PDB file of C-alpha atoms in Angstrom:
ATOM      1  CA  MET A   6      73.605 122.453 101.076  1.00 51.00           C
ATOM      2  CA  SER A   7      75.939 122.510 104.068  1.00 54.00           C
ATOM      3  CA  PHE A   8      78.145 119.555 104.925  1.00 63.00           C
ATOM      4  CA  LYS A   9      80.556 120.812 107.570  1.00 69.00           C
ATOM      5  CA  ARG A  10      83.679 118.765 108.073  1.00 73.00           C
ATOM      6  CA  VAL A  11      83.444 116.824 111.316  1.00 77.00           C
ATOM      7  CA  LYS A  12      86.615 114.971 112.264  1.00 83.00           C
ATOM      8  CA  ILE A  13      86.350 111.361 113.360  1.00 89.00           C
ATOM      9  CA  PRO A  14      89.101 109.493 115.263  1.00 93.00           C
ATOM     10  CA  LEU A  15      91.801 107.695 113.285  1.00 93.00           C
ATOM     11  CA  VAL A  16      90.747 104.340 114.768  1.00 95.00           C
ATOM     12  CA  SER A  17      87.230 104.863 113.402  1.00 95.00           C
ATOM     13  CA  GLN A  18      88.640 105.867 110.017  1.00 96.00           C
ATOM     14  CA  LEU A  19      90.744 102.704 109.859  1.00 96.00           C
ATOM     15  CA  LYS A  20      87.743 100.553 110.830  1.00 97.00           C
ATOM     16  CA  ILE A  21      85.658 102.094 108.031  1.00 97.00           C
ATOM     17  CA  VAL A  22      88.396 101.455 105.485  1.00 98.00           C
ATOM     18  CA  ALA A  23      88.966  97.913 106.794  1.00 98.00           C
ATOM     19  CA  VAL A  24      85.247  97.101 106.450  1.00 97.00           C
ATOM     20  CA  ALA A  25      85.131  98.552 102.924  1.00 97.00           C
ATOM     21  CA  CYS A  26      88.228  96.550 101.915  1.00 98.00           C
ATOM     22  CA  LEU A  27      86.775  93.421 103.520  1.00 98.00           C
ATOM     23  CA  ILE A  28      83.573  93.805 101.473  1.00 97.00           C
ATOM     24  CA  LEU A  29      85.590  94.195  98.264  1.00 97.00           C
ATOM     25  CA  THR A  30      87.727  91.166  99.212  1.00 97.00           C
ATOM     26  CA  VAL A  31      84.736  88.942  99.991  1.00 97.00           C
ATOM     27  CA  LEU A  32      83.133  89.880  96.666  1.00 97.00           C
ATOM     28  CA  GLU A  33      86.415  89.138  94.877  1.00 97.00           C
ATOM     29  CA  VAL A  34      86.645  85.700  96.518  1.00 97.00           C
ATOM     30  CA  VAL A  35      83.026  84.914  95.569  1.00 97.00           C
ATOM     31  CA  ASN A  36      83.728  86.118  92.035  1.00 97.00           C
ATOM     32  CA  ILE A  37      86.807  83.869  91.772  1.00 96.00           C
ATOM     33  CA  VAL A  38      84.991  80.826  93.188  1.00 97.00           C
ATOM     34  CA  THR A  39      82.085  81.314  90.764  1.00 96.00           C
ATOM     35  CA  GLY A  40      84.334  81.665  87.723  1.00 96.00           C
ATOM     36  CA  ARG A  41      83.855  85.459  87.565  1.00 95.00           C
ATOM     37  CA  SER A  42      80.096  85.003  87.186  1.00 95.00           C
ATOM     38  CA  LEU A  43      79.465  88.180  89.166  1.00 95.00           C
ATOM     39  CA  ASN A  44      80.994  90.163  86.315  1.00 94.00           C
ATOM     40  CA  SER A  45      77.741  89.660  84.434  1.00 92.00           C
ATOM     41  CA  TYR A  46      76.573  92.485  86.720  1.00 93.00           C
ATOM     42  CA  GLY A  47      79.218  94.811  85.302  1.00 93.00           C
ATOM     43  CA  LEU A  48      78.348  98.033  83.550  1.00 94.00           C
ATOM     44  CA  ILE A  49      77.477  97.626  79.864  1.00 93.00           C
ATOM     45  CA  PRO A  50      77.097 101.022  78.174  1.00 94.00           C
ATOM     46  CA  ARG A  51      73.635 101.768  76.768  1.00 92.00           C
ATOM     47  CA  ASP A  52      72.402  98.233  77.489  1.00 90.00           C
ATOM     48  CA  THR A  53      68.808  98.603  78.610  1.00 85.00           C
ATOM     49  CA  SER A  54      68.222  94.861  79.074  1.00 82.00           C
ATOM     50  CA  THR A  55      70.262  94.795  82.298  1.00 75.00           C
ATOM     51  CA  GLY A  56      68.927  98.137  83.391  1.00 65.00           C
ATOM     52  CA  TRP A  57      71.188 100.399  85.360  1.00 84.00           C
ATOM     53  CA  ILE A  58      72.374  97.708  87.769  1.00 92.00           C
ATOM     54  CA  GLY A  59      75.962  97.910  86.525  1.00 92.00           C
ATOM     55  CA  ILE A  60      76.208 101.542  87.574  1.00 94.00           C
ATOM     56  CA  PHE A  61      75.859 100.412  91.186  1.00 94.00           C
ATOM     57  CA  THR A  62      77.646  97.045  91.052  1.00 95.00           C
ATOM     58  CA  SER A  63      80.609  97.498  88.696  1.00 95.00           C
ATOM     59  CA  PRO A  64      82.900  99.284  91.222  1.00 96.00           C
ATOM     60  CA  PHE A  65      82.733  96.202  93.462  1.00 96.00           C
ATOM     61  CA  LEU A  66      83.735  93.705  90.747  1.00 96.00           C
ATOM     62  CA  HIS A  67      87.098  93.035  89.102  1.00 96.00           C
ATOM     63  CA  GLY A  68      88.265  91.254  85.993  1.00 93.00           C
ATOM     64  CA  SER A  69      91.184  89.406  87.597  1.00 95.00           C
ATOM     65  CA  LEU A  70      93.111  89.030  90.814  1.00 95.00           C
ATOM     66  CA  LEU A  71      95.777  91.412  89.475  1.00 94.00           C
ATOM     67  CA  HIS A  72      93.040  93.954  88.686  1.00 94.00           C
ATOM     68  CA  PHE A  73      91.716  93.586  92.241  1.00 97.00           C
ATOM     69  CA  PHE A  74      95.135  94.083  93.868  1.00 96.00           C
ATOM     70  CA  SER A  75      95.932  97.076  91.659  1.00 94.00           C
ATOM     71  CA  ASN A  76      92.733  98.727  92.930  1.00 96.00           C
ATOM     72  CA  ILE A  77      92.540  97.697  96.599  1.00 97.00           C
ATOM     73  CA  VAL A  78      95.774  99.412  97.700  1.00 96.00           C
ATOM     74  CA  PRO A  79      95.036 102.892  96.261  1.00 96.00           C
ATOM     75  CA  PHE A  80      91.405 102.478  97.346  1.00 98.00           C
ATOM     76  CA  ALA A  81      92.519 101.974 100.963  1.00 98.00           C
ATOM     77  CA  ILE A  82      95.065 104.820 100.903  1.00 97.00           C
ATOM     78  CA  PHE A  83      92.726 107.294  99.228  1.00 98.00           C
ATOM     79  CA  SER A  84      89.855 106.291 101.525  1.00 98.00           C
ATOM     80  CA  VAL A  85      91.905 107.187 104.605  1.00 97.00           C
ATOM     81  CA  LEU A  86      92.894 110.488 102.998  1.00 97.00           C
ATOM     82  CA  VAL A  87      89.328 111.373 101.958  1.00 97.00           C
ATOM     83  CA  LEU A  88      88.217 110.575 105.521  1.00 96.00           C
ATOM     84  CA  GLN A  89      90.431 113.472 106.645  1.00 95.00           C
ATOM     85  CA  HIS A  90      87.663 115.629 105.175  1.00 93.00           C
ATOM     86  CA  GLY A  91      85.108 113.947 107.475  1.00 92.00           C
ATOM     87  CA  LEU A  92      82.798 110.944 107.334  1.00 93.00           C
ATOM     88  CA  ILE A  93      79.882 112.766 105.694  1.00 92.00           C
ATOM     89  CA  ARG A  94      82.097 114.043 102.888  1.00 94.00           C
ATOM     90  CA  TYR A  95      83.625 110.592 102.473  1.00 96.00           C
ATOM     91  CA  ILE A  96      80.161 109.106 102.001  1.00 95.00           C
ATOM     92  CA  LEU A  97      79.079 111.918  99.665  1.00 95.00           C
ATOM     93  CA  VAL A  98      82.217 111.712  97.525  1.00 97.00           C
ATOM     94  CA  THR A  99      81.936 107.921  97.335  1.00 98.00           C
ATOM     95  CA  VAL A 100      78.269 107.926  96.323  1.00 97.00           C
ATOM     96  CA  VAL A 101      78.573 110.797  93.836  1.00 97.00           C
ATOM     97  CA  CYS A 102      81.707 109.359  92.198  1.00 98.00           C
ATOM     98  CA  ILE A 103      80.135 105.905  91.830  1.00 97.00           C
ATOM     99  CA  LEU A 104      76.844 107.230  90.464  1.00 97.00           C
ATOM    100  CA  LEU A 105      78.098 110.058  88.263  1.00 97.00           C
ATOM    101  CA  SER A 106      80.985 108.133  86.703  1.00 97.00           C
ATOM    102  CA  GLY A 107      78.707 105.107  86.257  1.00 96.00           C
ATOM    103  CA  VAL A 108      75.969 107.088  84.520  1.00 96.00           C
ATOM    104  CA  LEU A 109      78.505 108.777  82.240  1.00 96.00           C
ATOM    105  CA  VAL A 110      80.193 105.481  81.334  1.00 96.00           C
ATOM    106  CA  TRP A 111      76.760 103.959  80.685  1.00 95.00           C
ATOM    107  CA  GLY A 112      75.939 106.846  78.371  1.00 94.00           C
ATOM    108  CA  PHE A 113      79.279 107.412  76.649  1.00 95.00           C
ATOM    109  CA  GLY A 114      81.538 104.393  77.261  1.00 92.00           C
ATOM    110  CA  ARG A 115      82.770 101.909  74.690  1.00 92.00           C
ATOM    111  CA  PRO A 116      80.780  98.694  74.261  1.00 92.00           C
ATOM    112  CA  GLY A 117      81.903  95.937  76.608  1.00 90.00           C
ATOM    113  CA  VAL A 118      81.686  95.093  80.283  1.00 92.00           C
ATOM    114  CA  HIS A 119      83.204  97.757  82.538  1.00 94.00           C
ATOM    115  CA  VAL A 120      84.180  96.544  86.027  1.00 95.00           C
ATOM    116  CA  GLY A 121      86.520  97.727  88.749  1.00 94.00           C
ATOM    117  CA  ALA A 122      86.902 100.311  91.477  1.00 96.00           C
ATOM    118  CA  SER A 123      89.201 102.487  89.381  1.00 94.00           C
ATOM    119  CA  GLY A 124      86.441 104.980  88.539  1.00 95.00           C
ATOM    120  CA  LEU A 125      85.940 105.517  92.276  1.00 97.00           C
ATOM    121  CA  ILE A 126      89.704 105.649  92.854  1.00 97.00           C
ATOM    122  CA  TYR A 127      90.055 108.322  90.179  1.00 96.00           C
ATOM    123  CA  GLY A 128      87.154 110.158  91.821  1.00 97.00           C
ATOM    124  CA  TYR A 129      88.993 110.112  95.144  1.00 98.00           C
ATOM    125  CA  PHE A 130      92.166 111.236  93.363  1.00 97.00           C
ATOM    126  CA  GLY A 131      90.394 114.188  91.726  1.00 97.00           C
ATOM    127  CA  PHE A 132      88.743 115.158  94.996  1.00 98.00           C
ATOM    128  CA  LEU A 133      91.968 114.940  96.992  1.00 97.00           C
ATOM    129  CA  VAL A 134      94.026 116.961  94.520  1.00 96.00           C
ATOM    130  CA  LEU A 135      91.617 119.912  94.578  1.00 96.00           C
ATOM    131  CA  ALA A 136      89.892 119.677  97.968  1.00 95.00           C
ATOM    132  CA  GLY A 137      92.899 120.693 100.043  1.00 92.00           C
ATOM    133  CA  ILE A 138      93.512 123.726  97.893  1.00 92.00           C
ATOM    134  CA  PHE A 139      89.854 124.774  98.061  1.00 93.00           C
ATOM    135  CA  SER A 140      89.742 124.240 101.842  1.00 90.00           C
ATOM    136  CA  ARG A 141      92.773 126.447 102.544  1.00 89.00           C
ATOM    137  CA  GLU A 142      93.586 124.268 105.542  1.00 91.00           C
ATOM    138  CA  ILE A 143      97.265 123.371 105.893  1.00 93.00           C
ATOM    139  CA  LYS A 144      96.733 119.665 106.664  1.00 93.00           C
ATOM    140  CA  LEU A 145      94.419 119.215 103.672  1.00 93.00           C
ATOM    141  CA  ILE A 146      96.698 121.233 101.376  1.00 94.00           C
ATOM    142  CA  LEU A 147      99.568 118.923 102.355  1.00 95.00           C
ATOM    143  CA  ILE A 148      97.367 115.927 101.480  1.00 94.00           C
ATOM    144  CA  SER A 149      96.630 117.500  98.081  1.00 94.00           C
ATOM    145  CA  ILE A 150     100.333 118.012  97.442  1.00 95.00           C
ATOM    146  CA  PHE A 151     101.171 114.463  98.580  1.00 95.00           C
ATOM    147  CA  VAL A 152      98.506 112.923  96.326  1.00 96.00           C
ATOM    148  CA  GLY A 153      99.443 115.126  93.365  1.00 94.00           C
ATOM    149  CA  VAL A 154     103.147 114.298  93.644  1.00 95.00           C
ATOM    150  CA  SER A 155     102.858 110.618  94.631  1.00 94.00           C
ATOM    151  CA  TYR A 156      99.999 109.642  92.336  1.00 93.00           C
ATOM    152  CA  GLY A 157     100.178 112.293  89.617  1.00 91.00           C
ATOM    153  CA  GLY A 158     100.952 109.611  87.049  1.00 89.00           C
ATOM    154  CA  LEU A 159      97.336 108.476  87.343  1.00 89.00           C
ATOM    155  CA  ILE A 160      96.406 111.370  85.093  1.00 87.00           C
ATOM    156  CA  PHE A 161      97.663 109.388  82.094  1.00 89.00           C
ATOM    157  CA  GLY A 162      95.039 106.726  82.825  1.00 85.00           C
ATOM    158  CA  VAL A 163      92.305 109.034  81.530  1.00 88.00           C
ATOM    159  CA  LEU A 164      93.705 108.753  78.005  1.00 86.00           C
ATOM    160  CA  PRO A 165      92.599 106.010  75.606  1.00 87.00           C
ATOM    161  CA  GLY A 166      95.181 103.275  75.671  1.00 80.00           C
ATOM    162  CA  MET A 167      94.873  99.564  76.191  1.00 80.00           C
ATOM    163  CA  PRO A 168      91.635  98.062  74.869  1.00 79.00           C
ATOM    164  CA  TYR A 169      90.750  96.247  78.109  1.00 82.00           C
ATOM    165  CA  ILE A 170      91.180  99.236  80.423  1.00 87.00           C
ATOM    166  CA  SER A 171      88.164 101.464  80.974  1.00 90.00           C
ATOM    167  CA  TRP A 172      89.788 104.852  80.520  1.00 92.00           C
ATOM    168  CA  GLU A 173      86.218 106.193  80.415  1.00 94.00           C
ATOM    169  CA  SER A 174      85.714 105.148  84.043  1.00 95.00           C
ATOM    170  CA  HIS A 175      88.977 106.858  84.934  1.00 95.00           C
ATOM    171  CA  LEU A 176      88.065 110.076  83.125  1.00 96.00           C
ATOM    172  CA  PHE A 177      84.508 110.318  84.414  1.00 97.00           C
ATOM    173  CA  GLY A 178      85.589 109.336  87.944  1.00 97.00           C
ATOM    174  CA  LEU A 179      88.228 112.092  87.901  1.00 97.00           C
ATOM    175  CA  LEU A 180      85.664 114.662  86.739  1.00 97.00           C
ATOM    176  CA  ALA A 181      83.206 113.507  89.427  1.00 98.00           C
ATOM    177  CA  GLY A 182      85.947 113.943  92.050  1.00 97.00           C
ATOM    178  CA  PHE A 183      86.686 117.451  90.787  1.00 97.00           C
ATOM    179  CA  LEU A 184      82.980 118.275  91.036  1.00 97.00           C
ATOM    180  CA  CYS A 185      82.818 116.958  94.620  1.00 96.00           C
ATOM    181  CA  ALA A 186      85.814 119.089  95.612  1.00 96.00           C
ATOM    182  CA  TRP A 187      84.219 122.155  94.057  1.00 95.00           C
ATOM    183  CA  LEU A 188      80.903 121.486  95.803  1.00 93.00           C
ATOM    184  CA  TRP A 189      82.046 120.601  99.318  1.00 89.00           C
ATOM    185  CA  ALA A 190      85.694 121.382 100.018  1.00 83.00           C
ATOM    186  CA  HIS A 191      85.191 125.097 100.698  1.00 77.00           C
ATOM    187  CA  GLU A 192      83.387 124.531 103.985  1.00 68.00           C
ATOM    188  CA  LYS A 193      85.558 124.654 107.074  1.00 62.00           C
ATOM    189  CA  LYS A 194      85.894 122.117 109.870  1.00 57.00           C
ATOM    190  CA  GLN A 195      83.067 122.270 112.394  1.00 53.00           C
ATOM    191  CA  LYS A 196      84.113 123.647 115.767  1.00 50.00           C
ATOM    192  CA  LYS A 197      83.352 121.511 118.802  1.00 47.00           C
TER     193      LYS A 197
END
């Protein structure tokens, strides 16, 4: 399937990211005001009573204000960088990373409630590290190098560590991002 890279203006990119961050912020405020009641819609591995709702909702929920702030900044930065690959690819990478990492956490994650945008952030990270290299375009290669050097420490987040951090979301998000880069980053920018 062909998804040529069509550049959109920087102002449009920033508006998209601002709207996405605003949605996450509004949900965080509602979650705080309601005593984190929205977290009942988090992802609970292999729980069939709640259905698959957590796969779709968990990236928009956070366990604490600190958790929210630790996710919103890299989410915004990586969103702008993924948008350098075009709006269609941004949407595709976002949807695939949310769904694929969510399904894998639901199937293989530890028991407990998994919430947070970190699976998506790791998906963006994985995509950005490989996509520039696959594209062979100088600007995108430079983005890959920047992300790899500046955020390379994220790779340690895929290892089991603290009991309240969903390393499974990190790992499966990273793998989903790699898959997205492999699927779509080879196609060149569309000529106008």
